[in-house]
Structures are given as C-alpha cells and as structure tokens.
XYZ file of C-alpha atoms in Angstrom:
495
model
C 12.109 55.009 -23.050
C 10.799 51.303 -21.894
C 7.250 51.292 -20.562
C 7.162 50.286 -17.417
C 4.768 46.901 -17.191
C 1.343 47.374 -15.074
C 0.635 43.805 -13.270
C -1.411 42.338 -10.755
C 0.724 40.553 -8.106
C -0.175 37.236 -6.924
C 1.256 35.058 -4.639
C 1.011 31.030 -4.900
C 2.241 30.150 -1.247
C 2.260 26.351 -1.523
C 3.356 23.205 0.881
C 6.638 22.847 -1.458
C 7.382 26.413 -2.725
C 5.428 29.693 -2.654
C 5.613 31.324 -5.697
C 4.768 34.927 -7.345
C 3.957 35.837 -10.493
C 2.778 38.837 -12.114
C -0.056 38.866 -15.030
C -0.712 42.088 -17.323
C -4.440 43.163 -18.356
C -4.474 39.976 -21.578
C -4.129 37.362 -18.079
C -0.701 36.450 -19.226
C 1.904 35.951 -16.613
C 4.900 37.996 -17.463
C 7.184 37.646 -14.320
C 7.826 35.156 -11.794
C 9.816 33.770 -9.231
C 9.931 30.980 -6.532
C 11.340 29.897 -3.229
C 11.259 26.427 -1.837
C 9.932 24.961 0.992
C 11.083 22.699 4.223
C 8.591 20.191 5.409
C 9.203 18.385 8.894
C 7.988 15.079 9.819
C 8.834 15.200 13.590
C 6.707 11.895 14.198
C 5.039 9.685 11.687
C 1.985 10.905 10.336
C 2.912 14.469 11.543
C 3.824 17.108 9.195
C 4.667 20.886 10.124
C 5.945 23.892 8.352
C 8.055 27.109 10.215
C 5.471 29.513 9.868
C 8.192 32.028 9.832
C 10.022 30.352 6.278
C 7.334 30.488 4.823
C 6.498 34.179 5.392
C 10.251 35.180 4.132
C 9.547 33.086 1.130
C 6.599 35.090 0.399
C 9.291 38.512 0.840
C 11.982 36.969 -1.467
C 9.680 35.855 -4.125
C 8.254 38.935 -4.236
C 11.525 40.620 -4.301
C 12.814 38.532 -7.271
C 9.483 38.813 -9.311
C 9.429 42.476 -9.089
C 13.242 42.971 -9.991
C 12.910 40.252 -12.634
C 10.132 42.838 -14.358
C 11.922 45.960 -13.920
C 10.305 47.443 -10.893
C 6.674 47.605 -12.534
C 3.417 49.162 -11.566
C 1.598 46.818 -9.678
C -2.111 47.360 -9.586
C -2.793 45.245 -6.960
C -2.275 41.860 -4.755
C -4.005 38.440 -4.968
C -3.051 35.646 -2.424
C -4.131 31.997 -3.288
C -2.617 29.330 -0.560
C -2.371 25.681 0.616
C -5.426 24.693 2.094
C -6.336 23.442 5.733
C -2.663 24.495 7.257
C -3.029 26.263 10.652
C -0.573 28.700 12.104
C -0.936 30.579 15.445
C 0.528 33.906 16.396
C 0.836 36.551 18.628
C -1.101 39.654 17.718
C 1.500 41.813 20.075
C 4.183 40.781 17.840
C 3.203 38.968 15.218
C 5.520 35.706 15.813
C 4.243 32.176 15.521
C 3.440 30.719 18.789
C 4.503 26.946 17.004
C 4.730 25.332 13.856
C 2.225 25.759 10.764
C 0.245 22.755 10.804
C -0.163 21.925 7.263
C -2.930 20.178 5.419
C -0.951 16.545 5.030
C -0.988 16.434 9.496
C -2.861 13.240 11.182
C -1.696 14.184 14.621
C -5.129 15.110 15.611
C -6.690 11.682 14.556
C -7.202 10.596 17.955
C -9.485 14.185 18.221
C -11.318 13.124 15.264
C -12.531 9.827 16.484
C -13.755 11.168 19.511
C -15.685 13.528 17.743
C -17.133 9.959 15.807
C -17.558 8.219 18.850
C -19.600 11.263 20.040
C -22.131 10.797 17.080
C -21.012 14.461 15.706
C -20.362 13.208 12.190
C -24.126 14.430 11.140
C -24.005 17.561 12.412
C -20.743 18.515 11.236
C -21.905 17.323 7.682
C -24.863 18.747 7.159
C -23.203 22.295 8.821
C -19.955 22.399 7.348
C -20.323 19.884 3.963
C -17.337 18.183 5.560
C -16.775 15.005 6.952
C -15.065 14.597 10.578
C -10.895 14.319 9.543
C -7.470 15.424 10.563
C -7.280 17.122 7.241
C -9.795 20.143 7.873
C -8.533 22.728 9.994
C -10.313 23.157 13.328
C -8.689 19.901 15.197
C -5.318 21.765 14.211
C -6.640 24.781 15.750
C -7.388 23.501 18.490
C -4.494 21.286 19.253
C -1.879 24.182 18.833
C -4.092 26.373 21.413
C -4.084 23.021 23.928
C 0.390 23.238 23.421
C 0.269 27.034 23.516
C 1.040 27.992 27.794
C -2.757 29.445 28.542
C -3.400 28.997 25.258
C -7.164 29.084 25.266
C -7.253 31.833 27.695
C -5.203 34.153 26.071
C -6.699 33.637 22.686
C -9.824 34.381 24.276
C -8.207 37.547 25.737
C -7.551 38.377 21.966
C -3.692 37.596 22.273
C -3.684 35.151 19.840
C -4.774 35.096 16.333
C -5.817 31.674 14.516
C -5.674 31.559 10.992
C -5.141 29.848 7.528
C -1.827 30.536 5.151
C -4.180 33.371 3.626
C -4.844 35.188 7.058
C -1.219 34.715 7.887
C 0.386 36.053 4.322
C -2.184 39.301 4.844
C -1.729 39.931 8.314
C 1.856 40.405 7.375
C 1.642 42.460 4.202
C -0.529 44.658 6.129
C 1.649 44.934 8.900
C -0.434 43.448 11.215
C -3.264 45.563 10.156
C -5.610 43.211 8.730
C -6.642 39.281 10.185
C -8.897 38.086 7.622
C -9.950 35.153 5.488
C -11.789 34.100 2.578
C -14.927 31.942 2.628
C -13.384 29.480 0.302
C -10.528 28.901 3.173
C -13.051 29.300 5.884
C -14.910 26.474 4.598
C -12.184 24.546 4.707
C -12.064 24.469 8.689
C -15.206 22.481 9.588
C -15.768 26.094 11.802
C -17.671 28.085 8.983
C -22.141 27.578 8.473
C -22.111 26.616 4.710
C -25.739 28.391 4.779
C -24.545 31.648 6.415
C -20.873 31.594 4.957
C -20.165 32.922 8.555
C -18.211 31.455 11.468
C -20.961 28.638 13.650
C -20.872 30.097 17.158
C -22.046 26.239 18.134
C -19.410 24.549 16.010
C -16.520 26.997 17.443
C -17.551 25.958 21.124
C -17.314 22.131 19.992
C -13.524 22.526 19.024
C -13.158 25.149 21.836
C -12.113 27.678 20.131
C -12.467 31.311 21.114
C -14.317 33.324 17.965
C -11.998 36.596 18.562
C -8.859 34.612 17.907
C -10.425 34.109 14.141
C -10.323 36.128 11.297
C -13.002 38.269 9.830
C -14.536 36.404 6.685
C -14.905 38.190 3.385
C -15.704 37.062 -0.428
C -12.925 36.117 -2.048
C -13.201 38.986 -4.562
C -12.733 41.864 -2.675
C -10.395 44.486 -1.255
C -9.217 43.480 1.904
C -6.570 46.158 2.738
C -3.745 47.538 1.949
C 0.064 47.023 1.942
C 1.871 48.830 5.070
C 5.657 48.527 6.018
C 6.003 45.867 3.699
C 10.007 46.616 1.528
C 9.014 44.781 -1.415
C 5.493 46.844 -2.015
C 4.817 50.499 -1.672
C 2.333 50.842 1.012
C -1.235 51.248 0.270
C -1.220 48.908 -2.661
C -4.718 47.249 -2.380
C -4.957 43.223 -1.522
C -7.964 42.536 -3.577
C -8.606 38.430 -3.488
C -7.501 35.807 -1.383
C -9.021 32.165 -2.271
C -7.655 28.689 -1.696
C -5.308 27.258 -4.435
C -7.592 24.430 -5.426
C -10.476 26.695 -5.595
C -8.008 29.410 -7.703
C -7.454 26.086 -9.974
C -10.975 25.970 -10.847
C -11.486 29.719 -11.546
C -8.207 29.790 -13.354
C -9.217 27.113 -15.946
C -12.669 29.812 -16.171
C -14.452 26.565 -15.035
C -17.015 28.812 -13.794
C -19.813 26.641 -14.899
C -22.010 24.094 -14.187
C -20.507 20.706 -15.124
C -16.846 21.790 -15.477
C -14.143 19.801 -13.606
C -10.850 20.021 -12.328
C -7.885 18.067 -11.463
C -5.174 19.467 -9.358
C -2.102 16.951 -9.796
C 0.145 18.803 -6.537
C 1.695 16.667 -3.455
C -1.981 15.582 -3.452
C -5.394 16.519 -5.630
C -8.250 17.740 -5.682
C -10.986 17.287 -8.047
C -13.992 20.154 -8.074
C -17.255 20.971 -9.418
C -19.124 24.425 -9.106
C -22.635 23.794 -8.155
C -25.361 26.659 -7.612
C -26.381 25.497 -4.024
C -25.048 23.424 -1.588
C -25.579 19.601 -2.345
C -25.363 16.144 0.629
C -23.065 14.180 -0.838
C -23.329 10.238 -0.432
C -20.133 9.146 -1.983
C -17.444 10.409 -0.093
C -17.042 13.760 -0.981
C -17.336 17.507 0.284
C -18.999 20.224 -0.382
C -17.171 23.518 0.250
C -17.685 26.620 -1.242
C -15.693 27.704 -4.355
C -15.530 31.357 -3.994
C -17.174 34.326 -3.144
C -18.395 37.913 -5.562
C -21.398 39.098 -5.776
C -22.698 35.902 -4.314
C -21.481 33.022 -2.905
C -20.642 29.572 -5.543
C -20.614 26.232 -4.025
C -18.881 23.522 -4.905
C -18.243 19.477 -4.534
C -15.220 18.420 -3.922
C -12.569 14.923 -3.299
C -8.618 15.655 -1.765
C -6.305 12.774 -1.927
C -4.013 12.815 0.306
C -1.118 11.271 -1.343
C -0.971 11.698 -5.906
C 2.397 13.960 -6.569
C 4.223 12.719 -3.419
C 3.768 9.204 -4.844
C 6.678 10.137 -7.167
C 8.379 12.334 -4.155
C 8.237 8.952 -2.344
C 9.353 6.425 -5.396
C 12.358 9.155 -5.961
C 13.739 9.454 -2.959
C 13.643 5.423 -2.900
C 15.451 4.980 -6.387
C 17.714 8.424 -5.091
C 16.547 10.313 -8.483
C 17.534 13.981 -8.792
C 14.668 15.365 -11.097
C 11.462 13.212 -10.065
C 9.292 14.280 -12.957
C 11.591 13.481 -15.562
C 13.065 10.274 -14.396
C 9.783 8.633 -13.617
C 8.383 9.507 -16.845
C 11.630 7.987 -19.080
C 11.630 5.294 -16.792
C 7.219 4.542 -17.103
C 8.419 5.004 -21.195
C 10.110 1.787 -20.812
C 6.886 -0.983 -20.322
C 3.583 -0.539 -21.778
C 2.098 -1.148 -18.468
C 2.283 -1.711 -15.041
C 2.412 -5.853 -15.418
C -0.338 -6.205 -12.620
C 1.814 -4.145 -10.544
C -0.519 -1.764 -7.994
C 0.806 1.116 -6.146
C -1.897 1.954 -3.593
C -0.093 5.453 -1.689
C -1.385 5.486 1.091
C 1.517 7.033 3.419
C -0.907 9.346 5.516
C -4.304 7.270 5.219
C -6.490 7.441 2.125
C -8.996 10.674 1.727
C -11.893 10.915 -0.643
C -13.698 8.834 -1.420
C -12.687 6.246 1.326
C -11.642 8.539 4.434
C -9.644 6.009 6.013
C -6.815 7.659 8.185
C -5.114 4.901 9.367
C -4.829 3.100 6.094
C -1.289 2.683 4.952
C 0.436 2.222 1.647
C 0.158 -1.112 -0.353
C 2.339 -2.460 -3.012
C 0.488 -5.536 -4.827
C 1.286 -7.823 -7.933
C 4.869 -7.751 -7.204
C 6.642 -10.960 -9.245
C 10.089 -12.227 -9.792
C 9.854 -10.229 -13.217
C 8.679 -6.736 -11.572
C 11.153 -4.311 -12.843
C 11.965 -0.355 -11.491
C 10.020 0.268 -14.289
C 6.870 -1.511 -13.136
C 7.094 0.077 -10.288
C 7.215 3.492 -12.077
C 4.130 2.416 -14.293
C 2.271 1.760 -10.977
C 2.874 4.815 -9.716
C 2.072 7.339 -12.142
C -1.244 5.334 -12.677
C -2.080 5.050 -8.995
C -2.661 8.972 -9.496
C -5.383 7.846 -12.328
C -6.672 5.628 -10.459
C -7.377 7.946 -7.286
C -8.550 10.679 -9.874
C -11.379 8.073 -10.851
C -12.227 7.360 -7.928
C -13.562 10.826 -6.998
C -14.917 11.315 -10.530
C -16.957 8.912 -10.460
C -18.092 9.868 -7.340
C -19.142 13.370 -8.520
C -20.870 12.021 -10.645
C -23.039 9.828 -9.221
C -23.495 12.693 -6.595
C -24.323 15.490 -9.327
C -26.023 12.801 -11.533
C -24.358 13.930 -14.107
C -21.855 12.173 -17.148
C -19.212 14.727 -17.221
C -17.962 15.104 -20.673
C -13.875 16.492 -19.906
C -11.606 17.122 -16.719
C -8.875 20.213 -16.794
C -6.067 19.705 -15.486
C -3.556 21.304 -13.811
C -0.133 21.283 -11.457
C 3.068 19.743 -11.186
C 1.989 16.080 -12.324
C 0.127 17.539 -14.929
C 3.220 18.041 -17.131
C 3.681 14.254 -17.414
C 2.458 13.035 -20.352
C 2.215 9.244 -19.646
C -0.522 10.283 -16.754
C -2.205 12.835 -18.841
C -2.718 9.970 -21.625
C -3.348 6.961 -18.809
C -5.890 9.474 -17.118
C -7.710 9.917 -20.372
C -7.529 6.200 -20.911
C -8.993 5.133 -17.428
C -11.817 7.970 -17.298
C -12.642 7.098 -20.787
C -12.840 10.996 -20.930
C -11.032 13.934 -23.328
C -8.582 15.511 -20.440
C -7.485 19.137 -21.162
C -4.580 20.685 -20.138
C -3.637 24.023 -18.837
C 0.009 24.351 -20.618
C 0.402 27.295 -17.356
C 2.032 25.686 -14.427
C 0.567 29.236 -12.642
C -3.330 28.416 -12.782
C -4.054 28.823 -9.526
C -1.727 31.987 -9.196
C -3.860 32.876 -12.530
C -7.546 32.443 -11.086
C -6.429 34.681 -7.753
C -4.962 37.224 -10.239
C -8.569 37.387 -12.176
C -10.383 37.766 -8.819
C -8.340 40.309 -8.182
C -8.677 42.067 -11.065
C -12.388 41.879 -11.174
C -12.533 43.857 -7.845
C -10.787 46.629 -9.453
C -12.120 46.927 -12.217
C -9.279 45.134 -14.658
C -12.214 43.301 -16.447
C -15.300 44.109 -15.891
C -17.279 40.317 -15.911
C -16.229 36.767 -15.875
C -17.894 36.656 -19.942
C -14.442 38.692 -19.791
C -12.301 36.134 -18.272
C -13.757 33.061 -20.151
C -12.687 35.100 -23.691
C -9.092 35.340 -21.802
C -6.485 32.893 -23.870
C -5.509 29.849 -22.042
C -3.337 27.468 -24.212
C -4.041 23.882 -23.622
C -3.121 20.103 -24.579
C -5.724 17.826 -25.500
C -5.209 13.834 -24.535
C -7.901 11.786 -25.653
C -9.096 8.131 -24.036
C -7.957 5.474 -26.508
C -7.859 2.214 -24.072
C -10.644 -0.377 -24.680
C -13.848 -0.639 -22.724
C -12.064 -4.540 -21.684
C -8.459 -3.469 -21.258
C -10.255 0.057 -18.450
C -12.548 -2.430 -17.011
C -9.834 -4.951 -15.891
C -7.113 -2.701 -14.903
C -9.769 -0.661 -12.985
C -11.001 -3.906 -11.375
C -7.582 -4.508 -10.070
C -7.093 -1.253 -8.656
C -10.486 -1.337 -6.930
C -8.994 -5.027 -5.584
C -5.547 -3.271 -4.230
C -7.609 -0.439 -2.164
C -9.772 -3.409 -0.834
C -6.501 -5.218 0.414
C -5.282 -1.772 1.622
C -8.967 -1.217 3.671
C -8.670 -4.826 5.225
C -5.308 -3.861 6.746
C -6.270 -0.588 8.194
C-alpha cells in the first residue's frame, strides 16, 4: 500500500501567478501547481489586481497541488506574498471593498510629494527605514479608505479591515478568524516602528489611518491559526509562517548570514542583505526587516521597479509567445548590445534613484540596431539595475561582497546570469528551484513545528545550484558600465 506523502503547504501568491507547492521533511518540493494572474492598468501608472481572483487562485492551486500528490498529510501552511499590495475588505462579509492595489501602483504620487513638501522624509526614514514612495503601502491604504463611502469612519468603527496579500490569504483560510501580518510585510508599509517592530501610533495618524482596521503583527515564524471552512484543507491545520516573497528569497537560499546577498529577477527585483541591527542608509536603499523567530533580523534592501517586465514589455512589442525563450535565442544572436541602452523605466525608477516620474529611455539606437540589439539591451538593463543597488550595499555595509544568489523567473536565462557575473565582476550562484521563496516560507514553517529543529538544520538542507563566473575585462565592465550610468543620467534629465 503507497505511503501517503507528509508535506508542508506553502503558498507563493505572486503579482503574475500564485502558486503552491508542497516540500517533504529533506526541503524538496514534491508537488505543485499554479494559476495565473490578471493585472489592470485602468490609467497610466496605475496598476490593480481583483482581490477576489486572486483569493480563488489561492483555492485552485491548492486544489490541484493536493490532488497532484495524492491527497497527502499536510503538516502545516506557510504563506509568502507580493509585497506592498493593499486590499480592503469588509469584516461582516469578507468582500473587497475595491481593487488590490499592488506594489507596481504610482497613483498615490501626488500623496507622496506632499508628504516631501511637508519635510516628513526624515522622520519617516529614520522610523520606518523607508523612503517617502508610492511603492510602500500606507499611501495605498489610505487612498482606498478616501474612495471607500465613509471609509475612514467605518474602518474606525472596525468595519473594515486593511491589510497586505498575507493578511488577506489568512483571513480567508481561517474563515475570517484571523487578521494578521508578519513584521517582514509590516515593514513594508512605512506604518510599522523598525525599533519596536510594532504599528507607530504617530505614523498611522499621518496617513490617517485608523489602527483597528490593521492587522495584529506577529514573527514570521510562528503559528498564526488554523484552517476553518476552508474545502481544500481540513480545518484546524496550523498556518505557521507568513513572510514577504523577497524576504522568503533570502531565507530560502539559507542566506541567513552576514554578508550573503540576493537577487530576485521577478516583474521587478530586489536585492537583500541580513544585517544584525538596523543600519541609515545613504545610497538609496531601505532597511526593512527580514524576518522574525526568536528575534527580530534586519535587513538592507533596493526594489526596482521594472527588471522581468522589461522582457514582458519588449514581447508584447515584437508579439512573442514564450518571452523567456525568445529573448534569450534572439540576445544569442550579437555579442553585445552595439551601444544600444534600454533604461525601463515604465513606472519611474526605484532604488537607488527614487525617481517616480522618470520614464523609459531607449539610447544608442543607429541605422544598424537590429531586434537583436534591442534584446541584448534588455536583458542587460536588468544587470545593470542589479549593480546599481549592489554597489550601493556595499558602500552602505562597507563591505566587498564576494557572490550574489539568485533567484526567479529571469534567473533561468543564462545570457543574464553570465552578463550579471560579467558586470558585478562577481561569482553569481544560482538556485536551479524556481520555488525559493515558496521554499524559505516552507522552512519557517517548519521550524515552528518542530520539522527541523535550527537553521544549522536548514543550511545542511540540499539546494542545487549553477555557478556563472565574471569573465569580462576590467576595460570592456568599465565602459559598458559608464554608458549605462550615461543612459540613467539622460533618463533623470527628462523626468
């Protein structure tokens, strides 16, 4: 008789897909299943999500993973999300109250600079490790309340509950039960004390935002309830980690030390860096916290708005049906970019430049520019934006890093993987998984119960990876760097 497989469940809900995959005790993933995602643009520079897709892609993936492994035993649930996207809801009934506000969103720009013009930017720095921009979650927040009817009354009448794609996912696999977040999400919304790794009762009456309409915030290790009148699960299977996907990146390449960095190549990217305590940075960058056990990590950290949907964007231009694979036949074709410079800035440029109203920039275009030029130059304007923040951390960490990890959709390109080892002048590793972040919720998950018993544990876990090592010149990095440091200038000038 077949055993039946024991799993941890985690869910990956994305901005493209949200996907679920299951991983036995050895941290292999052994099921899985996805659902895509709809993304509206209903003005430019605005991007939503229905709140309410999203949520039935979480019950169909589930649904497919569990039937794809034969009805296992599943231990418990992790959740690791997209970052920064807002939804609303009614606690009555559960339904959205508008769209999910996702991540990629300027529409609150004209918020933001008000904030500037007010002198805030210092406060909110030094409280939140964040600088004032549409990406970070409380201008969202806020502007759904303002274009909810009595919006800010009822949420202060506790009708309305605010939160992140990880309070929403658990607030319906608990049947309404639980509204909660982690601290790596909550530090995402320029609402949470970086010192206290608790909701600022100052900072929440600056975006005007009543504190009972937020969730409670936990460590992202931990059990946060249970299932409840959820088909897919049997109730009172325990939720045991919720952290943010970039953050479940890090964990999931067991980058759990000092000096490790990550590369998330998604619709955009983030780099990280744990760090012990809370450092200012001067060059563009965040500090957020990484995740929550026994005690709380820190970590710096750039987002780029635009790496992954670069390629979306240069697809849907050339009408390609498989994005990955054409670009990266069609980048085969030159040996470089012919001073061709891709600069994609569709929704303004984030770290290290935080320019919102920037816009995208094509430069070096001759008579001789071919569709695979403009390939070239787009693949490596993801480098290029990856050096930029690493560099950045470290001159902010004073510290030479000696590797990057990398991870996500992009990763699996290997013209970038080789460029980016050429323009950091750095070894960059790999994660053969395309479920890391899925992976680092699952081991915070299991840690809470008791699946492995330390993180020495999950560093000895096997993670299969591809090494690309730099073999540009020192000359042939410094020029083509120069000239992407010269595109971004023209960009800035515009903006």
């Amino acid at each position: 008789m077949a055993r039946t497989p024991r799993g941890i469940l985690a869910i990956d809900q994305g901005t493209t897909n949200t996907k679920v995959v299951l991983v036995d005790s050895a941290g292999q993933v052994f099921a899985r299943a996805s659902r895509p995602l709809h993304i509206n643009y209903p003005q430019p520079a605005w991007v939503e999500q229905d709140a309410r897709e999203i949520w039935q892609s979480v019950v169909e993936a589930i649904a497919d993973c569990a039937a794809s492994a034969g009805s296992p035993d599943i231990s418990a649930v992790a959740i690791t999300n997209q970052r920064e996207s807002v939804v609303a809801w009614e606690r009555a009934t559960g339904l959205p109250l508008g769209p999910a506000i996702t991540w990629q969103c300027r529409r609150t720009a004209p918020f933001c600079d008000e904030l500037k013009s007010r002198g805030l930017e210092t406060l909110l720095r030094d409280r939140t490790g964040l600088t004032i921009d549409p990406l970070f979650s409380a201008s969202k927040a806020r502007w759904l309340l303002e274009h909810i009817p009595h919006g800010v009354e009822r949420a202060s009448d506790g009708e309305i509950c605010l939160g992140t794609m990880d309070s929403w996912v658990l607030w319906n696999l608990t049947g309404g039960a639980v509204h909660a977040c982690d601290v790596s999400n909550a530090s995402r919304t320029q609402l949470l004390n970086l010192s206290t790794a608790q909701w600022d009762d100052e900072l929440i009456g600056l975006f005007g935002i009543p504190r009972v309409s937020l969730p409670h915030v936990k460590p992202s290790s931990a059990i946060y309830g249970e299932t409840n009148s959820f088909e897919g699960l049997p109730d009172g299977t325990p939720i045991a980690a919720l952290i943010g996907d970039s953050h479940a990146a890090l964990y999931g390449h067991a980058g759990i030390y000092q000096g490790a960095v990550k590369a998330t190549y998604g619709t955009g990217s983030s780099l990280m860096t744990p760090l012990p305590a809370p450092i200012a940075s001067t060059h563009g960058l965040s500090t957020t916290i990484a995740w929550g056990r026994e005690k709380t990590i820190y970590a710096l950290e750039g987002n780029i708005s635009a790496t992954g949907a670069a390629v979306q964007w240069l697809g849907q231009v050339l009408g390609w049906k498989d994005n990955g694979r054409e670009i990266e036949a069609l980048a085969r074709e030159v040996l470089d970019a012919a001073g061709v410079y891709l600069v994609p800035a569709f929704v303004g440029l984030g770290a290290p430049y935080w320019n919102p109203n920037a816009r995208g920039t094509i430069t070096g275009l001759t008579r001789g520019t071919t569709r695979a030029h403009l390939a070239r130059a787009t693949l490596e304007s993801i480098a290029y934006q990856i050096r930029d923040v690493f560099d950045a951390i470290e001159a902010d960490t004073q510290t030479r890093l000696q590797k990057i990890y990398a991870d996500g959709g992009a990763s699996r390109n290997d013209v970038l993987m080789q460029f980016q080892a050429d323009i950091l002048a750095r070894p960059v590793l790999r994660n053969r998984s395309s479920d890391v972040s899925a992976l680092g919720a699952a081991y915070l998950a299991g840690l809470a119960m008791g699946v492995w018993k330390s993180e020495e544990e999950i560093t000895r876990l096997a993670r299969p990876t591809d090494l690309f090592e730099p073999r540009m010149s020192e000359n042939d990095r410094s020029a083509r760097y120069d000239g992407w440091q010269h595109a971004v200038a023209q960009t800035l000038y515009r903006a």
